[in-house]
XYZ file of C-alpha atoms in Angstrom:
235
model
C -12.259 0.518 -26.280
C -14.799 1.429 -23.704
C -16.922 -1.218 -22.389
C -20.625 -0.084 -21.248
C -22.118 -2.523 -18.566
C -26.002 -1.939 -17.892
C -27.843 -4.067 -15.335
C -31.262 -2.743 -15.220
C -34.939 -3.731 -14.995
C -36.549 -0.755 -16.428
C -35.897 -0.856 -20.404
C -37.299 2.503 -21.083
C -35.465 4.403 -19.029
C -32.113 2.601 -19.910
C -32.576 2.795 -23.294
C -33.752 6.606 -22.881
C -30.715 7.072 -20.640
C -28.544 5.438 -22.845
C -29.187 7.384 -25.676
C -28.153 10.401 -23.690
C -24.609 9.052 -23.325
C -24.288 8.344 -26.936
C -25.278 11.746 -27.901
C -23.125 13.397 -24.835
C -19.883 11.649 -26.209
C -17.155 13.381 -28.352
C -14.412 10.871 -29.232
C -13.687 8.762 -32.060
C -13.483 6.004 -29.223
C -14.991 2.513 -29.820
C -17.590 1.504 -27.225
C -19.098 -2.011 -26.402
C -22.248 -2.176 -24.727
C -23.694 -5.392 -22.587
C -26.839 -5.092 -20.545
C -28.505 -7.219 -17.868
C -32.403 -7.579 -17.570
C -34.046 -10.051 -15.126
C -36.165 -12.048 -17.742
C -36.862 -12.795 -21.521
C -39.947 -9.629 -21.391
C -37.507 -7.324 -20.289
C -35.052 -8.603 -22.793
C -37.194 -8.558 -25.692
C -38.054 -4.714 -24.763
C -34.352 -3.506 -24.560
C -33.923 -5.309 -28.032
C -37.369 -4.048 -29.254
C -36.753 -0.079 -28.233
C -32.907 -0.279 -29.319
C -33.456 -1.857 -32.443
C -35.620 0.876 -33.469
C -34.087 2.853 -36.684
C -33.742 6.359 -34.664
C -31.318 4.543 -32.292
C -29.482 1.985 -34.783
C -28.422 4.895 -37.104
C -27.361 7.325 -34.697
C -25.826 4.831 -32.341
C -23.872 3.111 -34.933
C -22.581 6.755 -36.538
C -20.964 7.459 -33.088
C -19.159 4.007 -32.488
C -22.238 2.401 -30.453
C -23.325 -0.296 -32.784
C -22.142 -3.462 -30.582
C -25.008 -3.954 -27.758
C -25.797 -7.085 -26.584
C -28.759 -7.864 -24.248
C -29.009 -10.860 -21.998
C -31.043 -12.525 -18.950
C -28.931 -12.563 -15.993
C -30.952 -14.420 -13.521
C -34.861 -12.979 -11.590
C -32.554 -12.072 -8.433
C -33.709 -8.429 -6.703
C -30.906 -5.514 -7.205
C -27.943 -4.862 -9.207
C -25.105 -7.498 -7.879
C -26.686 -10.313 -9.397
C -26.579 -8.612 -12.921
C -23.161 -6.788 -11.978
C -21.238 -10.233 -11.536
C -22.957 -11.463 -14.636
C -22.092 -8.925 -17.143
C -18.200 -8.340 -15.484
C -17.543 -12.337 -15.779
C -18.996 -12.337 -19.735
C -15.944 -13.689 -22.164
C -16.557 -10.808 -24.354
C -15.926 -8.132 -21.532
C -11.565 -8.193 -22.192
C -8.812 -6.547 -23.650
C -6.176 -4.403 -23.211
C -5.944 -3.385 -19.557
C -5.759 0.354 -20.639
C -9.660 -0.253 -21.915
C -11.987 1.402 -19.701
C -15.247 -0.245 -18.183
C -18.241 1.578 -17.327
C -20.568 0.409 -14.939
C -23.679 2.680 -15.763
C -27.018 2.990 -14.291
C -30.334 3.945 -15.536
C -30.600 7.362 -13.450
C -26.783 8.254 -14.484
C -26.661 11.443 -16.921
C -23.256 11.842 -18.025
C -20.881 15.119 -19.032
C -20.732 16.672 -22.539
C -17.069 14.934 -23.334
C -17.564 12.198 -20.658
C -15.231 9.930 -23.013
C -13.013 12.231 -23.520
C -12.342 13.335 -20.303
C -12.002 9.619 -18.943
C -9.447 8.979 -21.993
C -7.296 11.441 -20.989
C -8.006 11.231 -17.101
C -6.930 7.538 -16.770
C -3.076 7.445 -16.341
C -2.207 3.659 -14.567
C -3.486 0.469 -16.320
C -4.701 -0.650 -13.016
C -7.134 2.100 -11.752
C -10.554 3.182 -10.822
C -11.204 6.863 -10.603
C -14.077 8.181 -8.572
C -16.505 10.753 -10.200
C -18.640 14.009 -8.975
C -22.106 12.437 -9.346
C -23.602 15.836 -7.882
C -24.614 14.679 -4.625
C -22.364 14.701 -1.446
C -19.720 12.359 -1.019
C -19.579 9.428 0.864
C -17.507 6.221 1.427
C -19.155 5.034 -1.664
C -18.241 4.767 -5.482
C -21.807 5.533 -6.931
C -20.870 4.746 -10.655
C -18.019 2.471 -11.038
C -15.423 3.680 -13.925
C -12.054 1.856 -14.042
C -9.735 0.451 -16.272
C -9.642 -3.236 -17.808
C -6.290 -4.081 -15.461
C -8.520 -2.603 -12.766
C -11.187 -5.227 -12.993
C -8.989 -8.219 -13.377
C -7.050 -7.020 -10.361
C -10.188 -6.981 -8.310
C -11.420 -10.396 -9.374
C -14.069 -8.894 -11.653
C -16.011 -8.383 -8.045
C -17.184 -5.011 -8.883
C -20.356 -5.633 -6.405
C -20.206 -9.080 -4.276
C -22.648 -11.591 -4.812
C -23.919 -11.221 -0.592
C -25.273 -7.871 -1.139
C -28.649 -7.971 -3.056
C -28.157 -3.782 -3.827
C -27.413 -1.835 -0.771
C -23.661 -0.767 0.442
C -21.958 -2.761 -2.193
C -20.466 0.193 -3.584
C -19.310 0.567 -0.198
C -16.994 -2.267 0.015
C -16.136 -1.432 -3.616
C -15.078 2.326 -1.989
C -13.233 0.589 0.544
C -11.445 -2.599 -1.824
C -9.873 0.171 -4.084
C -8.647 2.277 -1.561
C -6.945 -0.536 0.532
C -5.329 -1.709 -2.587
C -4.783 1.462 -3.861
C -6.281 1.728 -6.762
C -8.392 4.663 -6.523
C -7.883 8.174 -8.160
C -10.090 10.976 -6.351
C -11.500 12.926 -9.133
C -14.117 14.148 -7.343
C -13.042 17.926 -7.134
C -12.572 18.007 -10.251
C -14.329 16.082 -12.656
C -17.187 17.155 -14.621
C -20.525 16.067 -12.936
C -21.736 12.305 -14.021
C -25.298 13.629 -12.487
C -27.131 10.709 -10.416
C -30.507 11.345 -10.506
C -32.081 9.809 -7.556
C -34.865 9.421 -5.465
C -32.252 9.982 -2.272
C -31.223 13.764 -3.559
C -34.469 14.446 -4.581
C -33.812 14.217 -8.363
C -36.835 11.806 -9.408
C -39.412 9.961 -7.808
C -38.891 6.701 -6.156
C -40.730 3.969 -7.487
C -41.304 0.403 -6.944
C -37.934 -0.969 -7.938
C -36.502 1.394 -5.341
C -39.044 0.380 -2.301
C -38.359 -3.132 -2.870
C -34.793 -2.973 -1.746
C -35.498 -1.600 1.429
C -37.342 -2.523 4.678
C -35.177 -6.288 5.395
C -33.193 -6.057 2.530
C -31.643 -2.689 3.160
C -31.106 -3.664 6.508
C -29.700 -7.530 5.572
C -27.341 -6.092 3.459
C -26.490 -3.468 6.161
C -25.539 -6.130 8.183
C -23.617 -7.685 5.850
C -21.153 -4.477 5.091
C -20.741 -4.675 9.118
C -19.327 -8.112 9.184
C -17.156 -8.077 5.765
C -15.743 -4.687 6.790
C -13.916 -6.652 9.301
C -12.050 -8.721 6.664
C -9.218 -7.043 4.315
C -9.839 -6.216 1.056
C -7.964 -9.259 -0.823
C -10.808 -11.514 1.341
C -13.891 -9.348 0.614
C -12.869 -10.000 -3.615
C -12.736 -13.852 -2.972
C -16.022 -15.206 -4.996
């Protein structure tokens, strides 16, 4: 099983994103898919644009038929929804499952599936891809194994970042404990299409998590990065 988790405010784009994945993957693989708006609107217009026939036919042909939508709480950035959809009863199993934490501006590989079925060797593991940009102490898209997540708590992002250099301490939590594979030589490219490599256009979403935000949660890496990594995953 591969569990898909999908915090996002901006239902078009997920669900157009979204239906990029399904169409990219090749393996007779089951896949479970939860994502996280802000508020009932948004809700209603993931349901709306996924429940329309295009997407329920081709979706459910290629092993994509269980999505869920939910309201995670009106809280700015992606930890919020992150903690909600990682602590959901329904998001278990085996720890060889994998779990996915995508993003609207994520394209991923022909084969993605595939590859990450066979690329996974340790039921406790997180491997980091080539999103196409340069690399940094960061784990841009999240991909680890079921054991992986209960291992780390189910912190994937902490709660005291609102967006910004969470998937820093992630970077940082798997190393120390290591957990991490380095796949980024040689992994196909999960393409992150962003407004910081010039890929798309920033828009509002993205200006509202800088200014005092960016630099609160700035501040925040600087003072966790003190603690080890067992401290950093306590809720």
């Amino acid at each position: 099983m591969i569990h898909i988790l999908w915090p996002t405010i901006r239902p078009q784009m997920m669900i157009d994103t979204y239906d990029h994945w399904v169409k990219n993957h090749t393996s007779s693989e089951k896949f479970h898919t939860h994502v996280a708006v802000n508020n009932e609107p948004q809700k209603q217009k993931v349901e709306q644009l996924s429940g329309r026939p295009n997407c329920q036919n081709a979706w459910a042909k290629s092993g994509f038929s269980n999505f869920n939508a939910y309201v995670s709480g009106n809280k700015k950035g992606v930890t919020n929804a992150c903690h909600f959809l990682t602590h959901l009863e329904s998001v278990d199993g085996p720890d060889k499952d994998i779990v996915i934490l995508a993003s609207d501006d994520f394209y991923a590989p022909k084969g993605w599936d595939t590859w990450l079925l066979k690329t996974f060797s340790k039921s406790i593991e997180a491997i980091r891809v080539n999103d196409g940009y340069t690399p940094l102490d960061n784990i841009t898209i999240p991909i680890m194994t079921m054991g992986c997540l209960k291992a780390i708590n189910r912190i994937i992002y902490h709660t005291s970042y609102t967006h910004s250099y969470s998937d820093t301490e992630l970077f940082y939590n798997l190393k120390e404990l290591g957990f991490l594979t380095d796949k980024w030589k040689d992994s196909p490219v999960f393409e992150h299409k962003n407004w910081a490599n010039n890929k798309r256009k920033m828009d509002e979403v993205d200006k509202d998590l800088r200014g005092a935000l960016l630099q609160k949660d700035s501040d925040n890496w600087q003072s966790r990065s003190r603690m080890p990594a067992e401290k950093r995953m306590d809720k």
